[in-house]
PDB file of C-alpha atoms in Angstrom:
ATOM      1  CA  ARG A   1     -23.047  40.119  22.980  1.00 41.00           C
ATOM      2  CA  PRO A   2     -23.038  37.016  25.335  1.00 46.00           C
ATOM      3  CA  PRO A   3     -20.920  34.033  24.531  1.00 47.00           C
ATOM      4  CA  ARG A   4     -22.759  31.120  22.878  1.00 46.00           C
ATOM      5  CA  SER A   5     -22.268  28.886  25.941  1.00 43.00           C
ATOM      6  CA  THR A   6     -23.743  30.870  28.788  1.00 44.00           C
ATOM      7  CA  LEU A   7     -23.177  28.801  31.879  1.00 44.00           C
ATOM      8  CA  PHE A   8     -24.267  31.266  34.548  1.00 45.00           C
ATOM      9  CA  PRO A   9     -26.418  34.360  34.987  1.00 48.00           C
ATOM     10  CA  TYR A  10     -24.689  37.685  34.368  1.00 45.00           C
ATOM     11  CA  THR A  11     -25.613  41.372  34.146  1.00 46.00           C
ATOM     12  CA  THR A  12     -25.051  43.677  31.208  1.00 48.00           C
ATOM     13  CA  LEU A  13     -24.996  47.441  31.841  1.00 47.00           C
ATOM     14  CA  PHE A  14     -26.356  49.778  29.058  1.00 51.00           C
ATOM     15  CA  ARG A  15     -25.371  53.487  29.117  1.00 59.00           C
ATOM     16  CA  SER A  16     -26.132  56.209  26.570  1.00 61.00           C
ATOM     17  CA  GLU A  17     -23.711  58.791  25.284  1.00 65.00           C
ATOM     18  CA  ASP A  18     -24.418  62.165  23.612  1.00 61.00           C
ATOM     19  CA  SER A  19     -22.726  63.678  20.563  1.00 66.00           C
ATOM     20  CA  MET A  20     -20.123  65.305  22.821  1.00 64.00           C
ATOM     21  CA  GLY A  21     -19.165  62.007  24.346  1.00 63.00           C
ATOM     22  CA  ARG A  22     -20.790  62.700  27.624  1.00 62.00           C
ATOM     23  CA  ASP A  23     -22.262  59.583  29.416  1.00 63.00           C
ATOM     24  CA  ASP A  24     -25.674  59.442  30.910  1.00 60.00           C
ATOM     25  CA  ASP A  25     -25.305  58.947  34.660  1.00 60.00           C
ATOM     26  CA  ASP A  26     -28.249  56.466  34.730  1.00 60.00           C
ATOM     27  CA  ALA A  27     -27.198  53.069  33.462  1.00 57.00           C
ATOM     28  CA  ILE A  28     -29.717  50.338  32.758  1.00 61.00           C
ATOM     29  CA  ALA A  29     -28.873  46.845  34.088  1.00 51.00           C
ATOM     30  CA  ILE A  30     -30.266  43.800  32.339  1.00 55.00           C
ATOM     31  CA  ASN A  31     -29.851  40.374  33.893  1.00 51.00           C
ATOM     32  CA  ILE A  32     -29.110  37.677  31.375  1.00 56.00           C
ATOM     33  CA  LEU A  33     -30.139  34.153  32.282  1.00 60.00           C
ATOM     34  CA  PRO A  34     -28.519  30.925  31.094  1.00 79.00           C
ATOM     35  CA  ARG A  35     -30.032  29.272  28.069  1.00 88.00           C
ATOM     36  CA  SER A  36     -30.153  25.862  26.410  1.00 94.00           C
ATOM     37  CA  ASP A  37     -28.120  25.328  23.205  1.00 96.00           C
ATOM     38  CA  LEU A  38     -28.703  22.054  21.380  1.00 96.00           C
ATOM     39  CA  GLU A  39     -26.075  21.369  18.803  1.00 96.00           C
ATOM     40  CA  LEU A  40     -25.551  18.505  16.288  1.00 95.00           C
ATOM     41  CA  THR A  41     -21.976  17.525  17.231  1.00 95.00           C
ATOM     42  CA  ALA A  42     -21.649  14.421  15.120  1.00 95.00           C
ATOM     43  CA  CYS A  43     -23.380  12.732  12.234  1.00 95.00           C
ATOM     44  CA  SER A  44     -22.740   9.834   9.899  1.00 93.00           C
ATOM     45  CA  GLY A  45     -24.658   7.626   7.458  1.00 87.00           C
ATOM     46  CA  THR A  46     -23.705   8.343   3.890  1.00 79.00           C
ATOM     47  CA  PRO A  47     -22.493   5.145   2.178  1.00 79.00           C
ATOM     48  CA  GLY A  48     -21.867   7.039  -1.021  1.00 89.00           C
ATOM     49  CA  THR A  49     -24.185   5.124  -3.376  1.00 94.00           C
ATOM     50  CA  VAL A  50     -27.518   3.470  -2.539  1.00 95.00           C
ATOM     51  CA  ASP A  51     -30.395   2.039  -4.524  1.00 94.00           C
ATOM     52  CA  ALA A  52     -33.780   3.782  -4.169  1.00 94.00           C
ATOM     53  CA  GLY A  53     -36.004   1.807  -1.832  1.00 93.00           C
ATOM     54  CA  GLN A  54     -33.141   0.463   0.267  1.00 94.00           C
ATOM     55  CA  SER A  55     -32.348   1.410   3.868  1.00 95.00           C
ATOM     56  CA  ILE A  56     -29.303   3.189   5.332  1.00 95.00           C
ATOM     57  CA  ASP A  57     -28.178   3.514   8.984  1.00 95.00           C
ATOM     58  CA  VAL A  58     -27.932   7.137  10.145  1.00 96.00           C
ATOM     59  CA  SER A  59     -26.199   8.071  13.475  1.00 96.00           C
ATOM     60  CA  TRP A  60     -26.019  11.396  15.193  1.00 97.00           C
ATOM     61  CA  THR A  61     -25.023  12.965  18.439  1.00 97.00           C
ATOM     62  CA  VAL A  62     -26.673  16.016  20.053  1.00 97.00           C
ATOM     63  CA  THR A  63     -25.032  17.984  22.868  1.00 97.00           C
ATOM     64  CA  ASN A  64     -26.428  20.766  25.003  1.00 97.00           C
ATOM     65  CA  LEU A  65     -23.731  23.397  24.945  1.00 95.00           C
ATOM     66  CA  GLY A  66     -25.753  25.878  26.946  1.00 93.00           C
ATOM     67  CA  GLY A  67     -25.919  26.586  30.653  1.00 91.00           C
ATOM     68  CA  LEU A  68     -29.564  25.520  31.135  1.00 94.00           C
ATOM     69  CA  ALA A  69     -30.999  22.006  30.894  1.00 95.00           C
ATOM     70  CA  ALA A  70     -32.976  21.461  27.639  1.00 95.00           C
ATOM     71  CA  ALA A  71     -36.465  20.347  28.711  1.00 93.00           C
ATOM     72  CA  GLY A  72     -38.281  18.050  26.238  1.00 88.00           C
ATOM     73  CA  PRO A  73     -39.913  16.861  24.346  1.00 96.00           C
ATOM     74  CA  TRP A  74     -38.420  17.925  21.021  1.00 97.00           C
ATOM     75  CA  VAL A  75     -38.131  16.283  17.623  1.00 98.00           C
ATOM     76  CA  ASP A  76     -35.005  15.351  15.636  1.00 98.00           C
ATOM     77  CA  LYS A  77     -35.626  14.982  11.854  1.00 98.00           C
ATOM     78  CA  VAL A  78     -33.611  13.577   8.997  1.00 97.00           C
ATOM     79  CA  TYR A  79     -33.842  14.990   5.500  1.00 97.00           C
ATOM     80  CA  LEU A  80     -32.658  14.451   2.011  1.00 96.00           C
ATOM     81  CA  SER A  81     -31.900  17.777   0.321  1.00 96.00           C
ATOM     82  CA  ASP A  82     -31.053  18.679  -3.224  1.00 92.00           C
ATOM     83  CA  ASP A  83     -29.241  21.827  -2.251  1.00 91.00           C
ATOM     84  CA  ALA A  84     -27.573  21.208   1.215  1.00 88.00           C
ATOM     85  CA  THR A  85     -29.843  23.802   2.821  1.00 90.00           C
ATOM     86  CA  VAL A  86     -32.659  23.058   5.222  1.00 91.00           C
ATOM     87  CA  GLY A  87     -36.030  23.983   3.709  1.00 89.00           C
ATOM     88  CA  SER A  88     -38.438  22.184   1.371  1.00 89.00           C
ATOM     89  CA  ASP A  89     -36.555  18.946   1.722  1.00 95.00           C
ATOM     90  CA  ILE A  90     -37.639  15.336   1.840  1.00 96.00           C
ATOM     91  CA  GLU A  91     -38.202  14.013   5.393  1.00 97.00           C
ATOM     92  CA  ILE A  92     -37.128  10.358   5.837  1.00 97.00           C
ATOM     93  CA  GLY A  93     -37.256  10.170   9.580  1.00 97.00           C
ATOM     94  CA  SER A  94     -38.709  11.931  12.646  1.00 98.00           C
ATOM     95  CA  PHE A  95     -37.833  11.020  16.292  1.00 98.00           C
ATOM     96  CA  VAL A  96     -39.147  12.427  19.526  1.00 97.00           C
ATOM     97  CA  GLN A  97     -36.668  13.104  22.325  1.00 97.00           C
ATOM     98  CA  SER A  98     -38.047  13.138  25.863  1.00 95.00           C
ATOM     99  CA  PRO A  99     -35.194  13.391  28.446  1.00 93.00           C
ATOM    100  CA  THR A 100     -36.094  12.804  32.025  1.00 92.00           C
ATOM    101  CA  ALA A 101     -36.513  15.916  34.236  1.00 89.00           C
ATOM    102  CA  PRO A 102     -34.954  18.503  34.386  1.00 91.00           C
ATOM    103  CA  GLY A 103     -33.924  17.739  30.785  1.00 94.00           C
ATOM    104  CA  LEU A 104     -30.630  17.321  28.931  1.00 96.00           C
ATOM    105  CA  GLU A 105     -28.186  18.922  31.203  1.00 96.00           C
ATOM    106  CA  GLU A 106     -25.414  21.323  30.090  1.00 94.00           C
ATOM    107  CA  ASN A 107     -22.627  19.495  28.262  1.00 95.00           C
ATOM    108  CA  ALA A 108     -24.646  16.292  28.275  1.00 96.00           C
ATOM    109  CA  SER A 109     -25.161  14.420  25.015  1.00 97.00           C
ATOM    110  CA  TYR A 110     -27.242  11.629  23.504  1.00 97.00           C
ATOM    111  CA  ASN A 111     -26.522   9.322  20.516  1.00 97.00           C
ATOM    112  CA  GLN A 112     -29.068   7.866  18.178  1.00 96.00           C
ATOM    113  CA  THR A 113     -28.901   5.468  15.282  1.00 96.00           C
ATOM    114  CA  GLU A 114     -31.810   4.666  13.011  1.00 96.00           C
ATOM    115  CA  SER A 115     -32.349   2.582   9.879  1.00 96.00           C
ATOM    116  CA  LEU A 116     -34.092   4.820   7.312  1.00 96.00           C
ATOM    117  CA  THR A 117     -35.615   3.894   3.974  1.00 96.00           C
ATOM    118  CA  ILE A 118     -34.704   5.869   0.822  1.00 95.00           C
ATOM    119  CA  PRO A 119     -37.969   6.699  -1.050  1.00 94.00           C
ATOM    120  CA  SER A 120     -38.313   4.484  -4.144  1.00 90.00           C
ATOM    121  CA  ALA A 121     -39.189   7.430  -6.394  1.00 89.00           C
ATOM    122  CA  LEU A 122     -35.891   9.286  -5.815  1.00 91.00           C
ATOM    123  CA  ALA A 123     -32.806   9.285  -8.077  1.00 92.00           C
ATOM    124  CA  GLY A 124     -29.728  11.475  -8.295  1.00 93.00           C
ATOM    125  CA  ASP A 125     -27.459  13.219  -5.844  1.00 94.00           C
ATOM    126  CA  TYR A 126     -28.746  14.410  -2.414  1.00 95.00           C
ATOM    127  CA  TRP A 127     -27.316  15.728   0.873  1.00 96.00           C
ATOM    128  CA  LEU A 128     -28.195  13.941   4.112  1.00 96.00           C
ATOM    129  CA  ILE A 129     -29.198  16.430   6.844  1.00 96.00           C
ATOM    130  CA  VAL A 130     -30.048  15.937  10.521  1.00 97.00           C
ATOM    131  CA  VAL A 131     -31.779  18.661  12.403  1.00 97.00           C
ATOM    132  CA  THR A 132     -32.288  18.524  16.190  1.00 97.00           C
ATOM    133  CA  ASP A 133     -35.284  20.356  17.710  1.00 97.00           C
ATOM    134  CA  ALA A 134     -36.619  20.740  14.201  1.00 96.00           C
ATOM    135  CA  ASP A 135     -39.866  22.204  15.358  1.00 95.00           C
ATOM    136  CA  ASN A 136     -38.174  24.820  17.663  1.00 94.00           C
ATOM    137  CA  ALA A 137     -39.739  23.439  20.839  1.00 95.00           C
ATOM    138  CA  VAL A 138     -36.758  24.319  22.928  1.00 95.00           C
ATOM    139  CA  ALA A 139     -36.079  27.999  23.684  1.00 92.00           C
ATOM    140  CA  GLU A 140     -32.517  28.682  22.402  1.00 91.00           C
ATOM    141  CA  PRO A 141     -32.311  32.495  21.979  1.00 89.00           C
ATOM    142  CA  GLY A 142     -29.392  33.436  19.713  1.00 85.00           C
ATOM    143  CA  ALA A 143     -28.313  29.800  19.373  1.00 86.00           C
ATOM    144  CA  GLU A 144     -30.633  28.212  16.783  1.00 87.00           C
ATOM    145  CA  ASP A 145     -28.050  28.221  13.946  1.00 90.00           C
ATOM    146  CA  ASN A 146     -26.289  25.067  15.069  1.00 94.00           C
ATOM    147  CA  ASN A 147     -29.244  22.710  15.139  1.00 95.00           C
ATOM    148  CA  ALA A 148     -28.641  21.305  11.651  1.00 95.00           C
ATOM    149  CA  THR A 149     -25.706  19.353  10.188  1.00 94.00           C
ATOM    150  CA  VAL A 150     -25.016  18.105   6.719  1.00 93.00           C
ATOM    151  CA  CYS A 151     -23.763  14.586   7.266  1.00 93.00           C
ATOM    152  CA  GLY A 152     -22.609  14.044   3.623  1.00 92.00           C
ATOM    153  CA  THR A 153     -23.847  13.266   0.155  1.00 93.00           C
ATOM    154  CA  LEU A 154     -25.674  10.318  -1.361  1.00 93.00           C
ATOM    155  CA  THR A 155     -25.984   9.164  -4.947  1.00 95.00           C
ATOM    156  CA  ILE A 156     -29.351   7.357  -5.249  1.00 95.00           C
ATOM    157  CA  ASN A 157     -29.651   4.857  -8.058  1.00 95.00           C
ATOM    158  CA  ASP A 158     -32.912   4.889  -9.950  1.00 95.00           C
ATOM    159  CA  THR A 159     -34.666   1.597  -9.479  1.00 94.00           C
ATOM    160  CA  GLN A 160     -38.255   2.651 -10.144  1.00 94.00           C
ATOM    161  CA  ALA A 161     -39.689   1.443 -13.490  1.00 96.00           C
ATOM    162  CA  PRO A 162     -41.690   3.794 -15.638  1.00 97.00           C
ATOM    163  CA  GLU A 163     -45.435   3.432 -16.173  1.00 98.00           C
ATOM    164  CA  THR A 164     -47.080   2.967 -19.533  1.00 98.00           C
ATOM    165  CA  THR A 165     -50.496   4.264 -20.472  1.00 98.00           C
ATOM    166  CA  MET A 166     -52.597   3.566 -23.525  1.00 98.00           C
ATOM    167  CA  THR A 167     -54.185   6.833 -24.749  1.00 98.00           C
ATOM    168  CA  SER A 168     -56.318   5.617 -27.564  1.00 98.00           C
ATOM    169  CA  GLY A 169     -57.446   2.454 -29.312  1.00 98.00           C
ATOM    170  CA  PRO A 170     -60.011  -0.322 -28.681  1.00 97.00           C
ATOM    171  CA  ALA A 171     -60.604  -1.103 -25.008  1.00 97.00           C
ATOM    172  CA  HIS A 172     -59.673  -4.423 -23.580  1.00 97.00           C
ATOM    173  CA  GLY A 173     -62.317  -6.986 -24.656  1.00 97.00           C
ATOM    174  CA  ALA A 174     -63.764  -4.612 -27.289  1.00 98.00           C
ATOM    175  CA  LEU A 175     -65.596  -5.753 -30.484  1.00 97.00           C
ATOM    176  CA  VAL A 176     -64.821  -3.694 -33.622  1.00 97.00           C
ATOM    177  CA  ASN A 177     -66.025  -3.881 -37.172  1.00 96.00           C
ATOM    178  CA  VAL A 178     -63.285  -1.891 -39.007  1.00 96.00           C
ATOM    179  CA  ALA A 179     -60.295  -2.964 -40.997  1.00 96.00           C
ATOM    180  CA  ASP A 180     -57.793  -0.554 -39.526  1.00 98.00           C
ATOM    181  CA  VAL A 181     -57.177  -0.114 -35.805  1.00 98.00           C
ATOM    182  CA  THR A 182     -54.643   2.358 -34.281  1.00 98.00           C
ATOM    183  CA  PHE A 183     -53.327   2.334 -30.745  1.00 98.00           C
ATOM    184  CA  THR A 184     -51.426   5.271 -29.171  1.00 98.00           C
ATOM    185  CA  TRP A 185     -49.617   5.428 -25.839  1.00 98.00           C
ATOM    186  CA  THR A 186     -47.455   7.444 -23.515  1.00 98.00           C
ATOM    187  CA  GLY A 187     -45.411   6.899 -20.376  1.00 98.00           C
ATOM    188  CA  SER A 188     -44.152   8.569 -17.147  1.00 97.00           C
ATOM    189  CA  ASP A 189     -41.116   8.180 -14.970  1.00 96.00           C
ATOM    190  CA  ASN A 190     -39.654   9.551 -11.751  1.00 92.00           C
ATOM    191  CA  SER A 191     -36.394  10.759 -13.369  1.00 90.00           C
ATOM    192  CA  THR A 192     -36.531  10.199 -17.148  1.00 94.00           C
ATOM    193  CA  SER A 193     -38.385  12.833 -19.082  1.00 95.00           C
ATOM    194  CA  LEU A 194     -41.266  11.965 -21.432  1.00 97.00           C
ATOM    195  CA  ALA A 195     -39.165  12.879 -24.479  1.00 97.00           C
ATOM    196  CA  GLU A 196     -36.463  10.418 -23.318  1.00 97.00           C
ATOM    197  CA  LEU A 197     -38.683   7.364 -22.679  1.00 98.00           C
ATOM    198  CA  VAL A 198     -38.584   4.566 -25.262  1.00 98.00           C
ATOM    199  CA  TYR A 199     -41.248   1.901 -25.982  1.00 98.00           C
ATOM    200  CA  ALA A 200     -41.628  -1.594 -27.366  1.00 98.00           C
ATOM    201  CA  SER A 201     -44.800  -3.328 -28.645  1.00 98.00           C
ATOM    202  CA  CYS A 202     -45.788  -6.647 -30.020  1.00 98.00           C
ATOM    203  CA  SER A 203     -48.916  -8.572 -30.927  1.00 97.00           C
ATOM    204  CA  GLY A 204     -49.903 -12.043 -29.870  1.00 95.00           C
ATOM    205  CA  ALA A 205     -51.220 -13.551 -26.637  1.00 94.00           C
ATOM    206  CA  SER A 206     -47.852 -14.939 -25.665  1.00 96.00           C
ATOM    207  CA  CYS A 207     -45.570 -12.123 -26.885  1.00 97.00           C
ATOM    208  CA  ASP A 208     -43.237 -10.241 -24.536  1.00 97.00           C
ATOM    209  CA  PRO A 209     -42.691  -6.588 -25.445  1.00 98.00           C
ATOM    210  CA  SER A 210     -39.830  -6.151 -22.902  1.00 97.00           C
ATOM    211  CA  ALA A 211     -37.662  -8.222 -25.386  1.00 96.00           C
ATOM    212  CA  GLY A 212     -37.701  -5.154 -27.621  1.00 95.00           C
ATOM    213  CA  PRO A 213     -36.684  -3.574 -29.824  1.00 97.00           C
ATOM    214  CA  PHE A 214     -37.328  -0.234 -28.064  1.00 98.00           C
ATOM    215  CA  ASP A 215     -37.690   3.132 -29.934  1.00 98.00           C
ATOM    216  CA  SER A 216     -39.495   6.415 -29.476  1.00 98.00           C
ATOM    217  CA  SER A 217     -42.686   5.437 -31.407  1.00 97.00           C
ATOM    218  CA  THR A 218     -45.936   6.136 -29.572  1.00 98.00           C
ATOM    219  CA  SER A 219     -48.438   4.608 -31.991  1.00 98.00           C
ATOM    220  CA  TYR A 220     -49.127   1.468 -34.099  1.00 98.00           C
ATOM    221  CA  THR A 221     -51.731   0.783 -36.699  1.00 98.00           C
ATOM    222  CA  PHE A 222     -53.144  -2.627 -37.671  1.00 98.00           C
ATOM    223  CA  SER A 223     -54.243  -2.402 -41.279  1.00 97.00           C
ATOM    224  CA  ASP A 224     -56.695  -4.501 -43.369  1.00 96.00           C
ATOM    225  CA  LEU A 225     -57.726  -6.710 -40.447  1.00 96.00           C
ATOM    226  CA  GLY A 226     -59.741  -9.857 -41.006  1.00 95.00           C
ATOM    227  CA  ASP A 227     -62.164 -11.398 -38.524  1.00 97.00           C
ATOM    228  CA  GLY A 228     -60.653 -12.782 -35.373  1.00 97.00           C
ATOM    229  CA  THR A 229     -59.250 -11.933 -31.942  1.00 97.00           C
ATOM    230  CA  LEU A 230     -55.940 -10.039 -31.524  1.00 98.00           C
ATOM    231  CA  THR A 231     -53.807  -9.104 -28.513  1.00 98.00           C
ATOM    232  CA  PHE A 232     -51.609  -5.976 -28.527  1.00 98.00           C
ATOM    233  CA  LYS A 233     -49.007  -5.172 -25.792  1.00 98.00           C
ATOM    234  CA  VAL A 234     -46.823  -2.129 -25.162  1.00 98.00           C
ATOM    235  CA  THR A 235     -44.217  -1.318 -22.497  1.00 98.00           C
ATOM    236  CA  SER A 236     -41.750   1.530 -21.682  1.00 98.00           C
ATOM    237  CA  ARG A 237     -38.127   1.838 -20.627  1.00 98.00           C
ATOM    238  CA  ASP A 238     -36.348   4.705 -18.895  1.00 97.00           C
ATOM    239  CA  LEU A 239     -32.780   6.022 -19.387  1.00 95.00           C
ATOM    240  CA  VAL A 240     -31.093   3.707 -16.889  1.00 94.00           C
ATOM    241  CA  GLY A 241     -32.805   0.586 -18.305  1.00 96.00           C
ATOM    242  CA  ASN A 242     -35.800   0.072 -15.984  1.00 96.00           C
ATOM    243  CA  VAL A 243     -38.614  -1.566 -17.916  1.00 98.00           C
ATOM    244  CA  ASP A 244     -42.331  -1.338 -16.967  1.00 98.00           C
ATOM    245  CA  PRO A 245     -42.948  -4.847 -15.584  1.00 97.00           C
ATOM    246  CA  THR A 246     -46.714  -4.536 -16.242  1.00 97.00           C
ATOM    247  CA  PRO A 247     -47.126  -3.792 -19.993  1.00 98.00           C
ATOM    248  CA  VAL A 248     -50.444  -2.495 -21.172  1.00 98.00           C
ATOM    249  CA  VAL A 249     -52.505  -5.283 -22.796  1.00 98.00           C
ATOM    250  CA  ARG A 250     -55.449  -4.833 -25.168  1.00 98.00           C
ATOM    251  CA  THR A 251     -57.259  -7.902 -26.498  1.00 98.00           C
ATOM    252  CA  PHE A 252     -60.002  -7.100 -29.032  1.00 98.00           C
ATOM    253  CA  THR A 253     -62.079  -8.900 -31.575  1.00 98.00           C
ATOM    254  CA  VAL A 254     -62.592  -7.975 -35.162  1.00 98.00           C
ATOM    255  CA  ASP A 255     -65.992  -8.869 -36.793  1.00 96.00           C
ATOM    256  CA  ARG A 256     -66.364  -7.414 -40.319  1.00 94.00           C
ATOM    257  CA  THR A 257     -68.653 -10.086 -41.676  1.00 93.00           C
ATOM    258  CA  GLN A 258     -72.030  -8.765 -42.696  1.00 86.00           C
ATOM    259  CA  PRO A 259     -74.985 -10.544 -41.228  1.00 84.00           C
ATOM    260  CA  THR A 260     -76.860 -12.993 -43.496  1.00 84.00           C
ATOM    261  CA  ILE A 261     -80.564 -12.246 -43.881  1.00 82.00           C
ATOM    262  CA  LEU A 262     -82.663 -15.433 -44.345  1.00 79.00           C
ATOM    263  CA  THR A 263     -86.052 -15.277 -45.848  1.00 77.00           C
ATOM    264  CA  GLN A 264     -88.665 -18.048 -45.558  1.00 76.00           C
ATOM    265  CA  SER A 265     -92.068 -18.217 -47.365  1.00 74.00           C
ATOM    266  CA  PRO A 266     -94.926 -19.083 -45.290  1.00 74.00           C
ATOM    267  CA  THR A 267     -96.467 -22.462 -45.887  1.00 71.00           C
ATOM    268  CA  GLY A 268    -100.146 -23.266 -45.925  1.00 63.00           C
ATOM    269  CA  ASP A 269    -101.888 -25.944 -43.915  1.00 60.00           C
TER     270      ASP A 269
END
């Protein structure tokens, strides 16, 4: 097997041997040519804890450890991974490398620093991974296993508020003629499960449901309503305290008064 860093052409001889240990007189010579070998030799950019939606500076160094210039272009990519292994990860940056001819020479390096944004929907612990030649544009036979480096871990704070959805009840601006009106609702969030979301509701045009109290209730019934206009609002909150800033609002009018029928006798001339 050739060394990883093949700096010059060389020849390997292959000779067969039978069960008695006798060599074949005819050896096969194979000329091995130098190859490129891009390697992530340095990486940094894990501040420890960061809020979702914020930016971090990621720096990395790539060195050609082979004996042949690496001709571009190729692409370096930066990922967030939940298992420290490249594959099915979240790409947060992609950068084309186009070295001047003949390419990145043997033992030559380049450094790159980029400001990258953490997706706002993420929360939890992730590994930061940089991969050079992520699309395998550079031929590196037998030397592809050093193209990726885990730079470190990140704890991403959840800053995304949940969303609240009304699932039944009068539409906004509706006119109803019943005494009892029931609203039901649900919510969704990037990290808190449906079973763990809590909700708060209130009635009145100027009320603020975010003031609470919050609980797991997902319905409310107005009973024995009289004529008039009412406003109902509901919002949701996730486990870390993010509150939906746009509560669902339903303003509706109740009209239960029966119409009055007026009769008028005709008059003669």
